[in-house]
mmCIF file of C-alpha atoms and ligand atoms in Angstrom:
data_model
loop_
_atom_site.group_PDB
_atom_site.id
_atom_site.type_symbol
_atom_site.label_atom_id
_atom_site.label_comp_id
_atom_site.label_asym_id
_atom_site.label_seq_id
_atom_site.Cartn_x
_atom_site.Cartn_y
_atom_site.Cartn_z
ATOM 1 C CA MET A 1023 79.054 -302.439 -63.145
ATOM 2 C CA LEU A 1024 80.324 -300.187 -66.292
ATOM 3 C CA LEU A 1025 76.686 -299.783 -67.432
ATOM 4 C CA PHE A 1026 76.232 -297.869 -63.801
ATOM 5 C CA THR A 1027 79.200 -296.480 -63.644
ATOM 6 C CA ALA A 1028 78.732 -294.978 -66.891
ATOM 7 C CA LEU A 1029 75.394 -294.062 -65.736
ATOM 8 C CA SER A 1030 76.176 -292.511 -62.572
ATOM 9 C CA LYS A 1031 78.603 -290.378 -64.589
ATOM 10 C CA ARG A 1032 75.505 -289.315 -67.247
ATOM 11 C CA SER A 1033 73.189 -288.115 -64.239
ATOM 12 C CA GLY A 1034 75.904 -286.684 -62.445
ATOM 13 C CA GLY A 1035 76.025 -288.952 -60.006
ATOM 14 C CA VAL A 1036 72.595 -288.139 -57.875
ATOM 15 C CA ARG A 1037 70.154 -291.333 -57.094
ATOM 16 C CA ARG A 1038 67.680 -288.677 -54.602
ATOM 17 C CA LEU A 1039 67.008 -285.269 -53.984
ATOM 18 C CA VAL A 1040 65.314 -283.202 -51.518
ATOM 19 C CA LEU A 1041 63.784 -279.721 -52.796
ATOM 20 C CA SER A 1042 61.475 -277.551 -51.082
ATOM 21 C CA ALA A 1043 58.916 -275.744 -53.568
ATOM 22 C CA ALA A 1044 57.469 -272.336 -51.754
ATOM 23 C CA ALA A 1045 54.261 -270.586 -53.037
ATOM 24 C CA LYS A 1046 53.614 -267.404 -54.699
ATOM 25 C CA ILE A 1047 50.910 -264.940 -53.841
ATOM 26 C CA ASN A 1048 49.536 -261.962 -56.196
ATOM 27 C CA LEU A 1049 50.240 -258.803 -54.663
ATOM 28 C CA ALA A 1050 48.325 -257.220 -57.721
ATOM 29 C CA LEU A 1051 46.301 -259.245 -60.608
ATOM 30 C CA GLU A 1052 44.742 -256.869 -63.736
ATOM 31 C CA VAL A 1053 42.663 -258.327 -66.355
ATOM 32 C CA LEU A 1054 42.915 -256.795 -69.053
ATOM 33 C CA GLY A 1055 40.433 -258.919 -71.603
ATOM 34 C CA LYS A 1056 39.445 -261.970 -73.331
ATOM 35 C CA ARG A 1057 41.845 -262.839 -76.135
ATOM 36 C CA PRO A 1058 40.951 -264.850 -79.348
ATOM 37 C CA ASP A 1059 42.423 -268.537 -77.701
ATOM 38 C CA GLY A 1060 39.804 -268.127 -74.970
ATOM 39 C CA TYR A 1061 42.095 -266.826 -72.406
ATOM 40 C CA HIS A 1062 42.527 -263.534 -70.210
ATOM 41 C CA GLU A 1063 45.339 -261.030 -71.256
ATOM 42 C CA ILE A 1064 46.226 -260.197 -67.301
ATOM 43 C CA ALA A 1065 49.340 -258.296 -65.938
ATOM 44 C CA THR A 1066 50.365 -259.441 -62.628
ATOM 45 C CA VAL A 1067 53.022 -259.101 -60.231
ATOM 46 C CA MET A 1068 53.591 -262.685 -58.628
ATOM 47 C CA GLN A 1069 55.996 -262.875 -55.016
ATOM 48 C CA ALA A 1070 56.911 -265.853 -53.950
ATOM 49 C CA VAL A 1071 57.078 -266.204 -50.268
ATOM 50 C CA ASP A 1072 58.255 -268.801 -47.757
ATOM 51 C CA LEU A 1073 55.109 -271.744 -47.444
ATOM 52 C CA SER A 1074 56.845 -274.667 -49.352
ATOM 53 C CA ASP A 1075 55.807 -278.267 -50.385
ATOM 54 C CA ARG A 1076 58.512 -280.789 -50.114
ATOM 55 C CA LEU A 1077 59.867 -282.981 -52.740
ATOM 56 C CA VAL A 1078 61.578 -285.882 -52.615
ATOM 57 C CA LEU A 1079 63.034 -287.365 -56.711
ATOM 58 C CA GLU A 1080 64.256 -290.719 -56.370
ATOM 59 C CA ASP A 1081 65.736 -292.511 -59.189
ATOM 60 C CA ALA A 1082 63.472 -294.974 -60.509
ATOM 61 C CA GLU A 1083 62.180 -297.290 -63.055
ATOM 62 C CA VAL A 1084 58.850 -295.684 -63.606
ATOM 63 C CA LEU A 1085 57.232 -292.805 -62.890
ATOM 64 C CA GLU A 1086 55.427 -293.014 -60.121
ATOM 65 C CA LEU A 1087 53.906 -290.118 -57.124
ATOM 66 C CA ARG A 1088 52.907 -290.584 -53.668
ATOM 67 C CA ALA A 1089 51.227 -287.826 -52.175
ATOM 68 C CA SER A 1090 50.963 -286.685 -48.003
ATOM 69 C CA THR A 1091 47.326 -285.711 -48.695
ATOM 70 C CA PRO A 1092 44.011 -287.198 -50.186
ATOM 71 C CA ASP A 1093 43.126 -284.102 -51.842
ATOM 72 C CA VAL A 1094 45.826 -283.567 -54.748
ATOM 73 C CA PRO A 1095 46.168 -286.707 -57.524
ATOM 74 C CA THR A 1096 48.282 -288.868 -57.788
ATOM 75 C CA ASP A 1097 47.893 -290.335 -61.210
ATOM 76 C CA GLY A 1098 48.791 -288.616 -64.505
ATOM 77 C CA THR A 1099 46.759 -285.391 -63.702
ATOM 78 C CA ASN A 1100 49.314 -284.539 -60.795
ATOM 79 C CA LEU A 1101 51.479 -281.801 -62.133
ATOM 80 C CA ALA A 1102 54.818 -282.636 -60.267
ATOM 81 C CA LEU A 1103 54.438 -286.075 -62.296
ATOM 82 C CA ARG A 1104 53.087 -284.589 -65.300
ATOM 83 C CA ALA A 1105 56.476 -282.425 -65.826
ATOM 84 C CA ALA A 1106 58.778 -285.910 -64.809
ATOM 85 C CA ARG A 1107 56.618 -286.860 -68.109
ATOM 86 C CA VAL A 1108 56.515 -283.888 -70.604
ATOM 87 C CA LEU A 1109 60.968 -283.408 -69.644
ATOM 88 C CA ARG A 1110 61.600 -287.856 -70.588
ATOM 89 C CA GLU A 1111 59.405 -287.175 -73.275
ATOM 90 C CA ALA A 1112 61.006 -284.196 -75.115
ATOM 91 C CA ALA A 1113 64.697 -285.451 -73.451
ATOM 92 C CA GLY A 1114 64.314 -288.170 -75.164
ATOM 93 C CA ILE A 1115 65.057 -290.818 -72.611
ATOM 94 C CA GLU A 1116 64.057 -294.007 -70.777
ATOM 95 C CA ARG A 1117 64.605 -292.743 -66.854
ATOM 96 C CA GLY A 1118 61.912 -292.991 -64.127
ATOM 97 C CA VAL A 1119 61.288 -291.270 -61.036
ATOM 98 C CA ARG A 1120 59.403 -292.105 -57.073
ATOM 99 C CA ILE A 1121 58.517 -288.297 -56.376
ATOM 100 C CA THR A 1122 56.684 -288.411 -52.181
ATOM 101 C CA LEU A 1123 55.667 -285.120 -52.130
ATOM 102 C CA ASP A 1124 54.539 -283.327 -49.321
ATOM 103 C CA LYS A 1125 51.722 -281.003 -49.606
ATOM 104 C CA ARG A 1126 51.809 -278.078 -47.172
ATOM 105 C CA ILE A 1127 50.578 -275.096 -49.775
ATOM 106 C CA PRO A 1128 47.268 -275.568 -49.467
ATOM 107 C CA VAL A 1129 45.482 -276.768 -53.030
ATOM 108 C CA ALA A 1130 42.914 -274.993 -55.349
ATOM 109 C CA ALA A 1131 43.960 -271.440 -52.811
ATOM 110 C CA GLY A 1132 45.668 -269.097 -55.461
ATOM 111 C CA LEU A 1133 49.179 -270.019 -54.172
ATOM 112 C CA GLY A 1134 50.103 -271.568 -56.974
ATOM 113 C CA GLY A 1135 50.878 -275.319 -55.657
ATOM 114 C CA GLY A 1136 50.940 -278.018 -58.299
ATOM 115 C CA SER A 1137 52.814 -274.829 -60.794
ATOM 116 C CA THR A 1138 55.655 -274.539 -58.017
ATOM 117 C CA ASP A 1139 55.410 -278.502 -57.588
ATOM 118 C CA ALA A 1140 55.872 -278.988 -61.516
ATOM 119 C CA ALA A 1141 59.095 -275.947 -60.995
ATOM 120 C CA ALA A 1142 60.643 -278.597 -58.639
ATOM 121 C CA ALA A 1143 59.934 -281.126 -60.422
ATOM 122 C CA LEU A 1144 61.625 -279.368 -63.770
ATOM 123 C CA ILE A 1145 64.730 -278.851 -61.764
ATOM 124 C CA GLY A 1146 64.830 -281.984 -59.654
ATOM 125 C CA LEU A 1147 65.055 -284.187 -62.907
ATOM 126 C CA ASN A 1148 67.118 -282.324 -64.624
ATOM 127 C CA ARG A 1149 69.990 -283.250 -62.417
ATOM 128 C CA LEU A 1150 68.622 -286.413 -60.897
ATOM 129 C CA TRP A 1151 68.407 -287.364 -64.626
ATOM 130 C CA GLY A 1152 71.598 -285.197 -66.614
ATOM 131 C CA LEU A 1153 70.260 -283.573 -68.537
ATOM 132 C CA ARG A 1154 72.157 -280.595 -68.324
ATOM 133 C CA TRP A 1155 69.505 -278.433 -70.059
ATOM 134 C CA PRO A 1156 69.378 -274.412 -70.094
ATOM 135 C CA ALA A 1157 67.473 -272.370 -67.917
ATOM 136 C CA GLY A 1158 65.752 -271.212 -71.227
ATOM 137 C CA ARG A 1159 65.416 -274.786 -72.684
ATOM 138 C CA LEU A 1160 63.016 -275.750 -69.441
ATOM 139 C CA ALA A 1161 61.203 -272.326 -69.240
ATOM 140 C CA GLU A 1162 59.593 -273.060 -72.522
ATOM 141 C CA LEU A 1163 58.637 -276.625 -71.296
ATOM 142 C CA ALA A 1164 57.154 -274.943 -68.482
ATOM 143 C CA VAL A 1165 54.869 -273.363 -70.502
ATOM 144 C CA THR A 1166 53.529 -276.183 -71.518
ATOM 145 C CA LEU A 1167 52.649 -276.947 -67.939
ATOM 146 C CA GLY A 1168 50.757 -274.056 -67.005
ATOM 147 C CA MET A 1169 51.220 -269.977 -66.953
ATOM 148 C CA ASP A 1170 52.323 -269.998 -63.725
ATOM 149 C CA VAL A 1171 55.097 -272.905 -63.605
ATOM 150 C CA PRO A 1172 57.983 -270.435 -65.619
ATOM 151 C CA PHE A 1173 57.441 -267.940 -62.565
ATOM 152 C CA PHE A 1174 58.596 -270.792 -60.088
ATOM 153 C CA LEU A 1175 61.754 -271.999 -61.941
ATOM 154 C CA ARG A 1176 62.799 -268.687 -60.864
ATOM 155 C CA GLY A 1177 61.185 -267.571 -57.575
ATOM 156 C CA GLY A 1178 62.129 -263.313 -56.097
ATOM 157 C CA ALA A 1179 58.914 -261.528 -57.951
ATOM 158 C CA ALA A 1180 57.905 -261.076 -61.177
ATOM 159 C CA LEU A 1181 55.710 -258.923 -63.309
ATOM 160 C CA GLY A 1182 53.425 -261.149 -65.882
ATOM 161 C CA THR A 1183 52.441 -260.129 -68.356
ATOM 162 C CA GLY A 1184 50.333 -262.309 -71.626
ATOM 163 C CA ARG A 1185 48.808 -265.024 -69.792
ATOM 164 C CA GLY A 1186 51.263 -264.179 -66.818
ATOM 165 C CA GLU A 1187 53.971 -266.215 -68.412
ATOM 166 C CA ARG A 1188 55.616 -263.220 -69.566
ATOM 167 C CA LEU A 1189 58.212 -262.198 -66.964
ATOM 168 C CA GLU A 1190 59.962 -259.155 -66.085
ATOM 169 C CA PRO A 1191 61.855 -260.125 -63.207
ATOM 170 C CA LEU A 1192 61.369 -256.759 -60.364
ATOM 171 C CA VAL A 1193 63.779 -256.491 -57.146
ATOM 172 C CA GLY A 1194 61.352 -256.897 -54.552
ATOM 173 C CA GLY A 1195 61.586 -256.178 -50.706
ATOM 174 C CA ALA A 1196 61.940 -258.349 -47.764
ATOM 175 C CA PHE A 1197 58.317 -258.100 -46.464
ATOM 176 C CA ALA A 1198 56.131 -260.546 -44.222
ATOM 177 C CA LEU A 1199 52.755 -261.614 -44.678
ATOM 178 C CA ALA A 1200 49.871 -263.450 -42.808
ATOM 179 C CA LEU A 1201 48.330 -265.379 -45.179
ATOM 180 C CA VAL A 1202 44.726 -266.766 -44.775
ATOM 181 C CA SER A 1203 42.730 -269.595 -46.148
ATOM 182 C CA PRO A 1204 39.327 -271.370 -45.897
ATOM 183 C CA ARG A 1205 39.052 -274.917 -46.063
ATOM 184 C CA VAL A 1206 37.939 -275.509 -49.135
ATOM 185 C CA GLY A 1207 39.008 -274.817 -52.136
ATOM 186 C CA ALA A 1208 37.957 -272.452 -55.816
ATOM 187 C CA SER A 1209 38.386 -273.439 -59.678
ATOM 188 C CA THR A 1210 40.481 -271.331 -61.214
ATOM 189 C CA ALA A 1211 38.731 -271.042 -64.502
ATOM 190 C CA GLU A 1212 35.283 -270.784 -62.789
ATOM 191 C CA ILE A 1213 36.708 -267.487 -61.157
ATOM 192 C CA TYR A 1214 37.824 -266.469 -64.569
ATOM 193 C CA GLY A 1215 35.076 -267.648 -66.579
ATOM 194 C CA ARG A 1216 32.902 -264.904 -64.544
ATOM 195 C CA VAL A 1217 34.807 -262.468 -65.487
ATOM 196 C CA THR A 1218 32.794 -259.459 -67.604
ATOM 197 C CA PRO A 1219 34.157 -256.687 -69.435
ATOM 198 C CA GLU A 1220 32.908 -253.447 -66.870
ATOM 199 C CA MET A 1221 36.111 -255.765 -64.608
ATOM 200 C CA TYR A 1222 39.163 -254.814 -67.219
ATOM 201 C CA SER A 1223 41.107 -252.691 -66.210
ATOM 202 C CA ASP A 1224 44.582 -250.977 -68.130
ATOM 203 C CA GLY A 1225 47.795 -252.212 -66.163
ATOM 204 C CA SER A 1226 48.475 -248.803 -63.977
ATOM 205 C CA HIS A 1227 47.802 -251.196 -60.842
ATOM 206 C CA ALA A 1228 50.576 -253.854 -61.412
ATOM 207 C CA ARG A 1229 52.661 -250.976 -62.707
ATOM 208 C CA GLN A 1230 52.372 -249.330 -59.550
ATOM 209 C CA MET A 1231 52.987 -252.501 -57.801
ATOM 210 C CA ALA A 1232 56.217 -252.983 -59.422
ATOM 211 C CA ALA A 1233 56.933 -249.576 -58.435
ATOM 212 C CA ALA A 1234 56.011 -249.979 -54.430
ATOM 213 C CA LEU A 1235 58.353 -253.273 -54.279
ATOM 214 C CA ARG A 1236 60.961 -251.036 -55.142
ATOM 215 C CA SER A 1237 60.284 -248.314 -52.170
ATOM 216 C CA ARG A 1238 60.912 -251.737 -50.300
ATOM 217 C CA ARG A 1239 58.447 -250.094 -47.932
ATOM 218 C CA PRO A 1240 55.655 -252.872 -46.488
ATOM 219 C CA ALA A 1241 53.136 -249.684 -46.072
ATOM 220 C CA THR A 1242 53.773 -248.720 -49.494
ATOM 221 C CA VAL A 1243 53.176 -252.282 -50.632
ATOM 222 C CA ALA A 1244 50.115 -252.507 -49.177
ATOM 223 C CA ARG A 1245 48.235 -249.756 -50.482
ATOM 224 C CA SER A 1246 49.552 -250.467 -53.916
ATOM 225 C CA LEU A 1247 47.171 -254.012 -53.390
ATOM 226 C CA TYR A 1248 44.771 -255.134 -56.371
ATOM 227 C CA ASN A 1249 43.228 -258.187 -57.454
ATOM 228 C CA GLY A 1250 40.521 -257.927 -60.431
ATOM 229 C CA LEU A 1251 38.945 -261.320 -59.164
ATOM 230 C CA GLU A 1252 38.145 -260.733 -55.742
ATOM 231 C CA ARG A 1253 34.995 -259.178 -57.221
ATOM 232 C CA VAL A 1254 34.144 -262.000 -58.457
ATOM 233 C CA ALA A 1255 35.574 -264.525 -56.411
ATOM 234 C CA ALA A 1256 33.914 -263.017 -53.203
ATOM 235 C CA ALA A 1257 30.390 -262.583 -54.269
ATOM 236 C CA ARG A 1258 30.461 -266.490 -55.108
ATOM 237 C CA HIS A 1259 32.322 -267.029 -51.132
ATOM 238 C CA PRO A 1260 31.457 -264.798 -48.900
ATOM 239 C CA GLN A 1261 34.691 -266.272 -46.962
ATOM 240 C CA VAL A 1262 36.454 -263.553 -48.783
ATOM 241 C CA HIS A 1263 35.539 -259.961 -47.573
ATOM 242 C CA GLN A 1264 35.738 -261.977 -43.785
ATOM 243 C CA MET A 1265 39.375 -262.762 -44.077
ATOM 244 C CA GLN A 1266 40.031 -259.389 -45.698
ATOM 245 C CA ALA A 1267 38.039 -258.034 -42.880
ATOM 246 C CA ALA A 1268 39.622 -259.763 -40.167
ATOM 247 C CA LEU A 1269 43.217 -259.145 -41.545
ATOM 248 C CA LEU A 1270 42.451 -255.489 -41.302
ATOM 249 C CA ALA A 1271 40.733 -255.320 -38.231
ATOM 250 C CA ALA A 1272 43.479 -256.872 -36.759
ATOM 251 C CA GLY A 1273 46.161 -254.633 -37.763
ATOM 252 C CA ALA A 1274 47.074 -255.315 -41.477
ATOM 253 C CA LEU A 1275 48.845 -253.095 -43.658
ATOM 254 C CA GLY A 1276 46.437 -253.915 -46.347
ATOM 255 C CA ALA A 1277 44.741 -257.019 -47.301
ATOM 256 C CA ALA A 1278 44.103 -258.505 -51.004
ATOM 257 C CA MET A 1279 42.878 -261.605 -52.118
ATOM 258 C CA SER A 1280 45.736 -264.165 -53.742
ATOM 259 C CA GLY A 1281 45.689 -265.069 -57.814
ATOM 260 C CA SER A 1282 41.958 -266.247 -58.216
ATOM 261 C CA GLY A 1283 41.615 -267.222 -54.393
ATOM 262 C CA LEU A 1284 40.612 -267.763 -52.193
ATOM 263 C CA THR A 1285 43.626 -267.311 -49.615
ATOM 264 C CA VAL A 1286 44.317 -263.602 -48.975
ATOM 265 C CA PHE A 1287 47.016 -262.056 -47.366
ATOM 266 C CA GLY A 1288 47.518 -259.338 -45.061
ATOM 267 C CA VAL A 1289 50.724 -257.388 -45.180
ATOM 268 C CA ALA A 1290 52.986 -256.693 -42.055
ATOM 269 C CA ARG A 1291 55.097 -254.452 -40.848
ATOM 270 C CA SER A 1292 57.756 -257.791 -38.959
ATOM 271 C CA LEU A 1293 57.365 -261.104 -39.402
ATOM 272 C CA ASP A 1294 56.220 -260.139 -36.161
ATOM 273 C CA HIS A 1295 53.733 -258.766 -36.705
ATOM 274 C CA ALA A 1296 52.691 -261.499 -39.225
ATOM 275 C CA ARG A 1297 52.603 -263.660 -36.377
ATOM 276 C CA GLN A 1298 50.380 -261.289 -34.125
ATOM 277 C CA LEU A 1299 47.911 -261.139 -36.949
ATOM 278 C CA ARG A 1300 48.092 -264.869 -37.714
ATOM 279 C CA ALA A 1301 47.508 -265.120 -34.332
ATOM 280 C CA ARG A 1302 44.088 -262.832 -34.261
ATOM 281 C CA VAL A 1303 42.761 -264.435 -36.931
ATOM 282 C CA SER A 1304 42.653 -267.498 -36.317
ATOM 283 C CA ARG A 1305 39.339 -269.904 -36.557
ATOM 284 C CA ALA A 1306 38.518 -273.770 -36.851
ATOM 285 C CA SER A 1307 38.046 -272.594 -40.280
ATOM 286 C CA TRP A 1308 40.761 -270.802 -41.433
ATOM 287 C CA GLU A 1309 44.318 -272.099 -42.142
ATOM 288 C CA CYS A 1310 46.920 -269.314 -41.170
ATOM 289 C CA TRP A 1311 51.035 -268.601 -41.833
ATOM 290 C CA ALA A 1312 53.231 -265.817 -40.628
ATOM 291 C CA VAL A 1313 55.374 -266.364 -43.856
ATOM 292 C CA ARG A 1314 58.357 -263.670 -45.393
ATOM 293 C CA SER A 1315 58.682 -263.023 -49.450
ATOM 294 C CA LEU A 1316 61.407 -264.428 -50.948
ATOM 295 C CA GLN A 1317 63.626 -262.781 -53.086
ATOM 296 C CA GLY A 1318 65.729 -265.397 -54.016
ATOM 297 C CA PRO A 1319 64.835 -268.773 -56.411
ATOM 298 C CA ALA A 1320 61.869 -270.590 -55.477
ATOM 299 C CA ILE A 1321 63.324 -273.974 -55.853
ATOM 300 C CA ARG A 1322 65.659 -275.021 -53.594
ATOM 301 C CA THR A 1323 67.744 -278.353 -53.333
ATOM 302 C CA ARG A 1324 67.535 -279.446 -49.495
ATOM 303 C CA GLN A 1325 69.536 -282.776 -49.733
ATOM 304 C CA TYR A 1326 71.030 -284.628 -52.348
ATOM 305 C CA GLU A 1327 72.482 -289.002 -52.802
ATOM 306 C CA PRO A 1328 75.263 -288.981 -55.066
ATOM 307 C CA GLN A 1329 74.888 -292.559 -56.602
ATOM 308 C CA GLY A 1330 76.836 -295.127 -55.328
ATOM 309 C CA VAL A 1331 77.613 -293.517 -51.933
ATOM 310 C CA ALA A 1332 78.679 -296.098 -49.155
ATOM 311 C CA GLY A 1333 76.612 -295.492 -45.854
ATOM 312 C CA LEU A 1334 74.043 -293.112 -48.247
ATOM 313 C CA GLY A 1335 71.071 -296.013 -47.936
ATOM 314 C CA PRO A 1336 67.721 -295.354 -46.526
ATOM 315 C CA ARG A 1337 68.219 -293.105 -43.705
ATOM 316 C CA ARG A 1338 68.327 -294.374 -40.121
ATOM 317 C CA PRO A 1339 66.833 -292.350 -37.034
ATOM 318 C CA ARG A 1340 69.770 -290.586 -35.436
ATOM 319 C CA ARG A 1341 70.526 -291.097 -31.732
ATOM 320 C CA ALA A 1342 69.391 -288.487 -29.415
HETATM 321 P P1 LIG B 1469 45.942 -271.794 -60.509
HETATM 322 O O1 LIG B 1469 47.550 -272.446 -60.951
HETATM 323 O O2 LIG B 1469 44.750 -272.798 -60.969
HETATM 324 O O3 LIG B 1469 45.662 -270.586 -59.818
HETATM 325 P P2 LIG B 1469 46.016 -272.311 -57.853
HETATM 326 O O4 LIG B 1469 47.461 -271.824 -57.266
HETATM 327 O O5 LIG B 1469 44.771 -272.143 -57.376
HETATM 328 O O6 LIG B 1469 45.654 -273.294 -58.954
HETATM 329 P P3 LIG B 1469 46.662 -275.742 -57.047
HETATM 330 O O7 LIG B 1469 47.021 -275.567 -55.636
HETATM 331 O O8 LIG B 1469 47.578 -275.555 -58.460
HETATM 332 O O9 LIG B 1469 45.737 -274.055 -57.148
HETATM 333 O O10 LIG B 1469 45.459 -276.532 -57.990
HETATM 334 C C1 LIG B 1469 44.916 -276.444 -58.917
HETATM 335 C C2 LIG B 1469 44.401 -277.626 -59.150
HETATM 336 O O11 LIG B 1469 45.299 -278.258 -59.199
HETATM 337 C C3 LIG B 1469 43.504 -278.990 -58.005
HETATM 338 O O12 LIG B 1469 42.454 -279.018 -58.795
HETATM 339 C C4 LIG B 1469 44.532 -280.195 -57.649
HETATM 340 O O13 LIG B 1469 43.427 -280.681 -57.581
HETATM 341 C C5 LIG B 1469 45.320 -279.956 -59.398
HETATM 342 N N1 LIG B 1469 46.800 -280.539 -58.508
HETATM 343 C C6 LIG B 1469 47.712 -281.812 -60.046
HETATM 344 N N2 LIG B 1469 49.002 -281.610 -59.463
HETATM 345 C C7 LIG B 1469 49.010 -280.785 -58.055
HETATM 346 C C8 LIG B 1469 49.794 -280.789 -57.221
HETATM 347 N N3 LIG B 1469 51.596 -280.749 -57.227
HETATM 348 N N4 LIG B 1469 49.563 -279.436 -55.993
HETATM 349 C C9 LIG B 1469 48.216 -279.578 -56.199
HETATM 350 N N5 LIG B 1469 47.498 -279.116 -56.719
HETATM 351 C C10 LIG B 1469 47.520 -280.036 -58.110
#
């Protein structure tokens, strides 16, 4: 009992957390060149959007993960589980967690699904395990998991340079978008592997987008969209230009591919307009969403159960 109470105090009294983990789009993405370490130097404007995975974290003896879809790994290569492992090692503790991942962000779609799950695991476990790590220390660990993970620890909009991990927060406007994703994924490494020096640019598109966001006008944002990987991805996957053309024909203010693809987004005048775009481009081979830009955090705690509070065991169905 004494041990239980001590554990409860140390963990901040939480034994179960439910988190939402939002996707991102790249409003601008430029490849500036290749670095001696083999990675590409990029400049990108990332924007969190309200298409989210849901993660339930429960105190456990071991580290384990269950996922709602078969297209994500459930072993140690899952980024949420990797985040749990590296955090546990870095903190030097012997705690476990059972992660239940309800995947809503399409996988390998350029929307940062794995990275946002990793960020959610770091933020959630910092609390579940009672670590009280400051944001900066979590960010140092985040970058070892993936270049987009630090962005998701913050959310909103940001200019990313270096490999995308050096972040400058941007004041973004609230705008709506339609997302269209083919039911096939693309490998980020393969797309970057096909970039040639004549595709490099100087960072001016990303700077222009940062300024466009400050205008808070969807039409200005739409005019500044740019993705230097679009050509490479479209050469392999003709759906990219088909989705883009469909969004523009449906009335989107502008359309571009996100990240290394293959998701394409169209900028709308309003959420209603985004829903119209979604309806107009909808077809069996594509998945479509109407979403809003998120100005606040990408990772949000939806529910938590305090340790040792009576009546907060497994959830019972509510009476109608
Ligand atoms: P990137 O961050 O490389 O641009 P992406 O956003 O296009 O990636 P993700 O959905 O993160 O794509 O998936 C990339 C790869 O990561 C996939 O091959 C997938 O199997 C693996 N992966 C590992 N963990 C996860 C996770 N929690 N969610 C989605 N994919 C994951």
